[in-house]
Tab-separated table of C-alpha atoms in Angstrom:
chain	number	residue	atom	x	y	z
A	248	UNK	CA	0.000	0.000	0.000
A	249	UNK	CA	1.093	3.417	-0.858
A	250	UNK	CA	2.099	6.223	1.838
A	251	UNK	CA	-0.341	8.904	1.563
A	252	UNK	CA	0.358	11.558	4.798
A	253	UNK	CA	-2.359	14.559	3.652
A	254	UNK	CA	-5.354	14.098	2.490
A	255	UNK	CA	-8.439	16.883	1.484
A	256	UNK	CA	-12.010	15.857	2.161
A	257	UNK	CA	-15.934	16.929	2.622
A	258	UNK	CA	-17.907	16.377	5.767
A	259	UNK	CA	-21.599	17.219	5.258
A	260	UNK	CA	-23.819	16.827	8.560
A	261	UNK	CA	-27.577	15.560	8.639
A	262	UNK	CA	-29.736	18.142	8.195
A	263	UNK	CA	-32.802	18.240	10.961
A	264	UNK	CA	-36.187	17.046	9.892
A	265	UNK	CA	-38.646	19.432	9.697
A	266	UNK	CA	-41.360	19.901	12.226
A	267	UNK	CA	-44.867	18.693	11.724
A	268	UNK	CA	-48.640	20.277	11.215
A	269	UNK	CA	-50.810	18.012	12.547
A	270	UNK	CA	-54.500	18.260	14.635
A	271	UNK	CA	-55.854	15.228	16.492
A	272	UNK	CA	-59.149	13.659	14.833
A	273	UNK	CA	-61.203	11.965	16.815
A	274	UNK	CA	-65.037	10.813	16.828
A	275	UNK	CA	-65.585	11.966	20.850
A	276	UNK	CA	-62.734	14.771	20.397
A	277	UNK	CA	-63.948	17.167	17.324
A	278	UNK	CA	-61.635	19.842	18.543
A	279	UNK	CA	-58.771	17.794	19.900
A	280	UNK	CA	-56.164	20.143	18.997
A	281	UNK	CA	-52.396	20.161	17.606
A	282	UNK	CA	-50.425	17.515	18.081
A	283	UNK	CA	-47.633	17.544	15.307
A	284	UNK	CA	-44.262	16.670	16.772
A	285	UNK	CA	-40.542	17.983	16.192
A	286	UNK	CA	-38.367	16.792	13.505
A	287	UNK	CA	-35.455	14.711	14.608
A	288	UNK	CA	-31.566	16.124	14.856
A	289	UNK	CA	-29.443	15.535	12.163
A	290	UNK	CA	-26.233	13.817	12.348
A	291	UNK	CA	-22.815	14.765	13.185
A	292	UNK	CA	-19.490	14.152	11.865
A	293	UNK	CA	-16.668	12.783	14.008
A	294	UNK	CA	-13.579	11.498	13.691
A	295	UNK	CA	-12.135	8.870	15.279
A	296	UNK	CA	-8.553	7.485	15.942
A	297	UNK	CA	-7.325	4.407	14.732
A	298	UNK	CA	-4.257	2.742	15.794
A	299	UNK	CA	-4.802	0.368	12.988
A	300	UNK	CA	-4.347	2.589	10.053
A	301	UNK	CA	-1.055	4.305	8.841
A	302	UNK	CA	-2.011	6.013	5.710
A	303	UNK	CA	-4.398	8.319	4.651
A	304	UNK	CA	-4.793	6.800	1.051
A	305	UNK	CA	-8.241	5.979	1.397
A	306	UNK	CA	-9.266	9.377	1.642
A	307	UNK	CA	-7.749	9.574	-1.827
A	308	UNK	CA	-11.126	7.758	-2.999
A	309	UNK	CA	-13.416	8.561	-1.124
A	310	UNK	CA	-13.603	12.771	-0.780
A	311	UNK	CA	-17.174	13.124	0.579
A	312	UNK	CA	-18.605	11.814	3.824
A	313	UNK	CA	-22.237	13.159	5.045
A	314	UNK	CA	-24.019	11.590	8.082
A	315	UNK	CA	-27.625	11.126	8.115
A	316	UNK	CA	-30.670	13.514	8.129
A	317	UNK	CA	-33.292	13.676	10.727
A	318	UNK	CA	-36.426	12.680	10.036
A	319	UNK	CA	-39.436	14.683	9.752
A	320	UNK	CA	-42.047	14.533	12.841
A	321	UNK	CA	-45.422	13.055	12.851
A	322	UNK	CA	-48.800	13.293	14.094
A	323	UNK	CA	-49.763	11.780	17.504
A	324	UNK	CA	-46.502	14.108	18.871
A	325	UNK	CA	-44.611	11.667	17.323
A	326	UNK	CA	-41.117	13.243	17.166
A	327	UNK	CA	-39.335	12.210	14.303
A	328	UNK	CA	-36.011	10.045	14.129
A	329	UNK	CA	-32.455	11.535	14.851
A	330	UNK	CA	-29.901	10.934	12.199
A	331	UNK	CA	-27.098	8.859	13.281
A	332	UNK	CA	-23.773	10.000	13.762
A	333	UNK	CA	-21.104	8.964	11.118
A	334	UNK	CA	-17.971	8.179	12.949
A	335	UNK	CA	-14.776	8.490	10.390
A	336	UNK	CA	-11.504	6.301	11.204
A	337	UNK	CA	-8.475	8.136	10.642
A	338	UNK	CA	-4.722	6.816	11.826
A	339	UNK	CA	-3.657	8.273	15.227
A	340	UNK	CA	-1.332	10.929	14.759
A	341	UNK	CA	-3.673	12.922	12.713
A	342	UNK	CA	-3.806	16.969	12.651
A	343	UNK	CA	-7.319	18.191	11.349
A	344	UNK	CA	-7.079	21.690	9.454
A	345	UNK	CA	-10.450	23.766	8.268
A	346	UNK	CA	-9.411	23.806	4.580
A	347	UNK	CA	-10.393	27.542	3.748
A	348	UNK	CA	-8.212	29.166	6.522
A	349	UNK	CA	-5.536	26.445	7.775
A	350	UNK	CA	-6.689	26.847	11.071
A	351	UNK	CA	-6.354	23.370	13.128
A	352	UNK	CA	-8.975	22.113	14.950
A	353	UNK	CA	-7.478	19.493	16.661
A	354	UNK	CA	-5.022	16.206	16.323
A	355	UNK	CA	-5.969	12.630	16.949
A	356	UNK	CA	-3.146	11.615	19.367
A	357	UNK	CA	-4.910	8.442	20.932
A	358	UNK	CA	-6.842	5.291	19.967
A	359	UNK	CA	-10.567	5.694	20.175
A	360	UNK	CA	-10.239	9.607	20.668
A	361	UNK	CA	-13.506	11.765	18.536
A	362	UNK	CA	-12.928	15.171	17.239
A	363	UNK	CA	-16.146	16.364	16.488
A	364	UNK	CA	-15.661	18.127	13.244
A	365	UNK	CA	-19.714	18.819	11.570
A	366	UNK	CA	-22.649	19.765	14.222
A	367	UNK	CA	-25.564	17.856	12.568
A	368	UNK	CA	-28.512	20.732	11.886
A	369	UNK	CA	-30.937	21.653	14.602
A	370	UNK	CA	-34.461	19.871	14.969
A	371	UNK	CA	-37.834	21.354	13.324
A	372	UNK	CA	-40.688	22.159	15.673
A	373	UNK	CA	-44.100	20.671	15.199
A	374	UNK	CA	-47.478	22.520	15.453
A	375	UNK	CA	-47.471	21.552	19.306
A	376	UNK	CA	-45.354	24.380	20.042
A	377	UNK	CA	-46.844	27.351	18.819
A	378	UNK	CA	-50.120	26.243	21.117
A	379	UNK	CA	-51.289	29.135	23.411
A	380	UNK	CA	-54.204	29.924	24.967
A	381	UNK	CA	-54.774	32.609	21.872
A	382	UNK	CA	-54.174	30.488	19.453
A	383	UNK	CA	-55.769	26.825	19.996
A	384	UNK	CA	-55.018	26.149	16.123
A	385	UNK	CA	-51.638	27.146	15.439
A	386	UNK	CA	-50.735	25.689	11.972
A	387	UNK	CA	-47.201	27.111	12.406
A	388	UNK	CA	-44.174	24.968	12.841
A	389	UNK	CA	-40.224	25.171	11.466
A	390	UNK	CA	-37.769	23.112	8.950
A	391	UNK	CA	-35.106	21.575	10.135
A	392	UNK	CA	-31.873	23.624	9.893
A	393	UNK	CA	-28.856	22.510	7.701
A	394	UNK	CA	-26.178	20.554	8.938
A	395	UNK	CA	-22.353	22.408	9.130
A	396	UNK	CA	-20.261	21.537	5.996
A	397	UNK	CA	-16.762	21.347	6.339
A	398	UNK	CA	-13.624	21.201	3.847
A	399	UNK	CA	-10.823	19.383	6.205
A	400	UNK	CA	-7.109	18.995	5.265
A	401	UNK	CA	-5.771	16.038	6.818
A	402	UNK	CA	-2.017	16.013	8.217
A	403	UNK	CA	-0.683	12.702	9.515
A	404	UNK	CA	2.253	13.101	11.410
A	405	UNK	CA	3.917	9.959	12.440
A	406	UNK	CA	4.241	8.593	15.827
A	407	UNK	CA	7.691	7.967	17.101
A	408	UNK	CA	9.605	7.820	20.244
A	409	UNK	CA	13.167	8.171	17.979
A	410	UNK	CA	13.364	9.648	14.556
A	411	UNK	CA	16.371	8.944	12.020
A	412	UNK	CA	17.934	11.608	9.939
A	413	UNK	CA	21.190	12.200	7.680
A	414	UNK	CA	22.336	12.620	4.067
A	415	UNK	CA	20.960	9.939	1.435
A	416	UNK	CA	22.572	6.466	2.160
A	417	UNK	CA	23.825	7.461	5.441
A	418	UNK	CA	22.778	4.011	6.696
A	419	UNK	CA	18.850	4.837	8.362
A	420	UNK	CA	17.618	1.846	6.584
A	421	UNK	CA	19.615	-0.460	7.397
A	422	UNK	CA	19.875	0.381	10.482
A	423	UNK	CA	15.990	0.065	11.034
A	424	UNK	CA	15.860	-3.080	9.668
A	425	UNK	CA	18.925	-4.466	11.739
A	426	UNK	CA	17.167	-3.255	15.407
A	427	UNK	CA	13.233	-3.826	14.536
A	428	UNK	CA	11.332	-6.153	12.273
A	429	UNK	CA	10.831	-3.192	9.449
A	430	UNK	CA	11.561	-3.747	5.820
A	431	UNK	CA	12.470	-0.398	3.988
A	432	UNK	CA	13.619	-0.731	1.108
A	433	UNK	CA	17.588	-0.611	0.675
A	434	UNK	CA	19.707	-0.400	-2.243
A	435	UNK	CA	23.115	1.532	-3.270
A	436	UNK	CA	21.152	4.426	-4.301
A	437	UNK	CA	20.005	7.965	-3.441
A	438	UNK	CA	16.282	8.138	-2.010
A	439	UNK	CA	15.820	4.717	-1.921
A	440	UNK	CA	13.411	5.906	0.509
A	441	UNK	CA	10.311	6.789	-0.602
A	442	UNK	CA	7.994	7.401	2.477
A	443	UNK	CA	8.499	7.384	6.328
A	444	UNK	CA	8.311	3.900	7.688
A	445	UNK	CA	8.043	2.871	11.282
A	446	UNK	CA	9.637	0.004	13.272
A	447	UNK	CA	9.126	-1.162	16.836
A	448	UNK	CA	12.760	-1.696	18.640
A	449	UNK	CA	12.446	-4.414	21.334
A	450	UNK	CA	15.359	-2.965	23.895
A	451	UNK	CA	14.333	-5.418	26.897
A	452	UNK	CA	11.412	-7.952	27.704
A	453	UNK	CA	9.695	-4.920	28.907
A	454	UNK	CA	11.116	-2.168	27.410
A	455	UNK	CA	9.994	-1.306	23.615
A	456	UNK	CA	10.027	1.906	21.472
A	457	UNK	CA	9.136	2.784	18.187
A	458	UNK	CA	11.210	4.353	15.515
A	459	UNK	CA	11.006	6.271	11.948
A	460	UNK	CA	12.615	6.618	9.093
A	461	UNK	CA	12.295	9.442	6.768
A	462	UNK	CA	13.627	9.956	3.190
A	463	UNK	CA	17.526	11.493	2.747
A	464	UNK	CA	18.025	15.197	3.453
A	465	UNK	CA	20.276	16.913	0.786
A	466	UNK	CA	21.187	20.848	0.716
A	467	UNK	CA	18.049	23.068	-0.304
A	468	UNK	CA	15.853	20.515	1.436
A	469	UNK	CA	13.756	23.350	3.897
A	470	UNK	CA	13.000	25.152	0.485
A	471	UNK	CA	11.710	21.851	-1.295
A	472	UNK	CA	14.659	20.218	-2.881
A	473	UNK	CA	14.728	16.510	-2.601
A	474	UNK	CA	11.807	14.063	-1.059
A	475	UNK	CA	12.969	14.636	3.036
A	476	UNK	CA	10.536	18.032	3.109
A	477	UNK	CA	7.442	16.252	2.295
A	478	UNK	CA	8.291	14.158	5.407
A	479	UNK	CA	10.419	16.359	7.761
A	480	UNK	CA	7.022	17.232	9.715
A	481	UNK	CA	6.885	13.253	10.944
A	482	UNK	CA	9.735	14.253	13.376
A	483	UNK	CA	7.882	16.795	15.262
A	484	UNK	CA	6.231	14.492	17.055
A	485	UNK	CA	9.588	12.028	18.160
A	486	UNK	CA	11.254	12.474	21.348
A	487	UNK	CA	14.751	12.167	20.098
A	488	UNK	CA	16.684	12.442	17.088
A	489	UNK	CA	19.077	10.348	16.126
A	490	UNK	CA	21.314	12.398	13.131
A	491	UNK	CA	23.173	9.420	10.808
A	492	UNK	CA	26.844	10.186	9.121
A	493	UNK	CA	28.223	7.971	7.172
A	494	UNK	CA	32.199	7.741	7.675
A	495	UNK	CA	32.823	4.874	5.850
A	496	UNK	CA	32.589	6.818	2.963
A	497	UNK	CA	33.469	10.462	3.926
A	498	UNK	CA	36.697	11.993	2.747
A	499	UNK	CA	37.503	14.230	5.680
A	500	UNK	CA	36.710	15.063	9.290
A	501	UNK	CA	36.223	18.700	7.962
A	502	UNK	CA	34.121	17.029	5.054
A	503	UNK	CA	31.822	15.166	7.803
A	504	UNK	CA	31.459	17.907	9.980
A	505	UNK	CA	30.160	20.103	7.168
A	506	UNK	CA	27.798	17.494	6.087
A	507	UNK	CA	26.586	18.028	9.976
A	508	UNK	CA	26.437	21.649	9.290
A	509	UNK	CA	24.123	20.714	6.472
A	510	UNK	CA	21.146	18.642	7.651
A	511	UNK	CA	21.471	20.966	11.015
A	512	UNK	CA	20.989	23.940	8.730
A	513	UNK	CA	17.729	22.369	7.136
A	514	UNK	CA	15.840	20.974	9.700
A	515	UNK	CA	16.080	24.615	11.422
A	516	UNK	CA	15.287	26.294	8.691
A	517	UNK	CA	11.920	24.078	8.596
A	518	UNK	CA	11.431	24.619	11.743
A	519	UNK	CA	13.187	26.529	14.628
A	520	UNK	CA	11.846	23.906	17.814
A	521	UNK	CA	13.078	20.576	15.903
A	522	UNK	CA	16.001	22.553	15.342
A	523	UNK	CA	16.513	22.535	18.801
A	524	UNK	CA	15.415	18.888	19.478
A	525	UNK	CA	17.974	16.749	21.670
A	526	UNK	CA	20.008	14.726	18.707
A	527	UNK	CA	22.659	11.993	18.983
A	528	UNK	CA	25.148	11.477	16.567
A	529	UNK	CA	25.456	8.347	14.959
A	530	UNK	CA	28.477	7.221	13.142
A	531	UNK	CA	27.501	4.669	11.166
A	532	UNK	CA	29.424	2.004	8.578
A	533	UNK	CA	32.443	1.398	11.014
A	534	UNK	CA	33.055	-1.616	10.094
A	535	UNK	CA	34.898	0.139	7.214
A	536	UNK	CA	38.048	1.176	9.826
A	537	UNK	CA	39.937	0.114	12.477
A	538	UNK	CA	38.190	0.317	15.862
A	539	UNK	CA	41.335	3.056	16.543
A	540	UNK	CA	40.929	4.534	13.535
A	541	UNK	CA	36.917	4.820	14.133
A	542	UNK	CA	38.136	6.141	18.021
A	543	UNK	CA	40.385	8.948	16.640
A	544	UNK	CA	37.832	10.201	13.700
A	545	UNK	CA	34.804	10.291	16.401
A	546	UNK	CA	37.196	12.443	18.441
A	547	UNK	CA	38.313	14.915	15.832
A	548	UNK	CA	34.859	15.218	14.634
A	549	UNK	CA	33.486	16.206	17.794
A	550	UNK	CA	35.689	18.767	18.794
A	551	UNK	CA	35.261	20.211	14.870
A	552	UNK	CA	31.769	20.957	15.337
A	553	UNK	CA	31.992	21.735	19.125
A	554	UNK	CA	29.614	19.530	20.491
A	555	UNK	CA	28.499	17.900	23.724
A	556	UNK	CA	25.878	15.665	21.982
A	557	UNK	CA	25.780	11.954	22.737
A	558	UNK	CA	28.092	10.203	20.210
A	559	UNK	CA	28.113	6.047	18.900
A	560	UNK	CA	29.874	4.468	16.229
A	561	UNK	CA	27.989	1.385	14.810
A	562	UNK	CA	28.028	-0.926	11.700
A	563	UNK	CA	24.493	-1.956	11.018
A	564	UNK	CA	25.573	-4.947	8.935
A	565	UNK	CA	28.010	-6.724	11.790
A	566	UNK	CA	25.747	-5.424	14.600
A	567	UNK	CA	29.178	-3.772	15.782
A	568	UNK	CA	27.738	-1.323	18.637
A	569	UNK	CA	24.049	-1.506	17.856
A	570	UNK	CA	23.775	-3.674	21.803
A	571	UNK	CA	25.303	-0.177	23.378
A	572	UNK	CA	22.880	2.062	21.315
A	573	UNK	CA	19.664	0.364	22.003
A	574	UNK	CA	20.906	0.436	25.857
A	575	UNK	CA	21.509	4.022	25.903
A	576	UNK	CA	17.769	5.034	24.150
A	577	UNK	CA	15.739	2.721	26.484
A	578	UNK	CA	17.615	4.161	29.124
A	579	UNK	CA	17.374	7.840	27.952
A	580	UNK	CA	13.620	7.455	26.811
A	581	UNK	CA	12.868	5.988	30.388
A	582	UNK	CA	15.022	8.975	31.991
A	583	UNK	CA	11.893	11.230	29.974
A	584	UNK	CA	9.263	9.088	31.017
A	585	UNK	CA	10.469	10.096	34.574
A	586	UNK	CA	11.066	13.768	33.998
A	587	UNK	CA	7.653	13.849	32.354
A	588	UNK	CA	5.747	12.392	35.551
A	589	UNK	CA	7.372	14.635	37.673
């Protein structure tokens, strides 16, 4: 299935029935009087997390979604039927914008959690009401009023306790696929991925936490160049970053520190807050250099860019230092947990 993230759609509430004129006719009751009930509410429009769902592509399809009209009263102060609620499952994570002014009327964070987004249209009123001691006929009554129509953009950002990020092959893939049961797509090319993808890391028999993978930054990327803007909003909602440099490949310390320089640039220019997001740097395809070699470059790098960040080298394919990096999020994910409580 393809990864759709936005989506565009119509909700159209249930109008209310209209009220109804009605006198009671009876043999021993020739002036019985009104007794024409109210019309019936109409439906509203929710929506409704799902922790099930992980694309909006269905929405793609299917543009229009109206709940159900009231129904119109009826003699005998019968009231008429209200229209049922439609109830609209959309993946957790979800931001709801009103279309025509961006403003956001809520996100779907949990499973099970309704965001009302369409008041169904207010009831008629039936003959009944207008009954006064002046008027012992009335043949007045009122429709229904329309239901709220709404044009929603739909935002899904992504779920994740740790989000990956780097230059194309930097090594996010693989290195999702070596700690969680994920399958991204991996190959010896730029941007062979294509859409975020999410993987559950098992750190302990009771300790789990979910991580993301978004498409390769390159230079330009906050002003649309490459596939990583489309996507860069998915790590908004992670806890930690995890930034991945490849220094298998890299010709220089000064080279890999301005590749740093690079995605740090970008992902403030997107946005200012992730910008300031607590990141790790990961040094990834060791395996390519001595474990001394590996020791001095890590060194070198981090006094080149003059930071105190958290810093592992790992090789993805020989597992070398992936143990010690799994360790140190669980622990530092449970250290938030803790801070967040108190």
């Amino acid at each position: 299935m393809k990864f759709v993230d936005e989506a565009t759609i119509t909700v159209q509430a249930g109008r209310g029935g209209d009220g109804c004129v009605s006198f009671r006719r009876e043999r021993c009751l020739p002036y019985g009087g009104p007794n024409g009930g109210d019309g019936g509410d109409g439906g509203s429009v929710y929506l409704i997390g799902d922790e099930g769902l992980n694309t909006l592509v269905d929405f793609r399809h299917r543009p229009l979604f109206k709940a159900a009209d009231g129904a119109r009263g009826q003699g005998s102060n019968r009231n008429g039927k209200q229209g049922t609620d439609l109830f609209v499952r959309v993946p957790t994570g979800t931001a709801v914008h009103y279309q025509p002014t961006g403003e956001c009327i809520g996100d779907i964070l949990e499973h099970r959690k309704q965001l009302l987004v369409a008041v169904g249209g207010r009831h008629g009123l039936g003959n009944t009401r207008f009954k006064s001691s002046t008027n012992r006929a009335p043949r007045q009554f009122t429709r229904g009023e329309v239901g709220e129509s709404r044009i929603l953009y739909l935002e899904l950002k992504l779920l994740a306790d740790v989000g990956l990020l780097g230059l194309p092959n930097a090594g996010k893939s693989t290195l999702l696929s070596a700690v969680s049961s994920a399958h991204p797509r991996i190959a010896n090319y730029p941007f062979t991925t294509l859409y975020p993808t999410l993987g559950v890391v098992q750190a302990s028999a009771y300790h789990s936490f979910v991580m993301a993978d978004i498409p390769g930054l390159i230079e330009g990327a906050s002003e649309g160049a490459g596939l990583g803007i489309q996507f860069l909003r998915h790590l908004r909602r992670t806890r930690l970053l995890l930034h991945l440099l490849d220094i298998g490949t890299v010709e220089s310390v000064a080279a890999a520190a301005h590749n740093i320089r690079c995605i740090e640039k970008e992902i403030s220019n997107f946005d200012e807050q992730l910008g300031t997001k607590e990141r790790w740097l990961i040094c990834t395809k060791a395996d390519n250099m001595t474990d001394e070699k590996v020791k001095r470059f890590c060194g070198k790098l981090i006094d080149k860019i003059a930071t105190k960040q958290p810093c592992f080298a790992i090789s993805a394919i020989s597992s070398k230092g992936l143990p010690e990096l799994i360790n140190a999020l669980s622990a530092r994910l449970a250290q938030m947990d803790d801070e967040r409580e108190h």
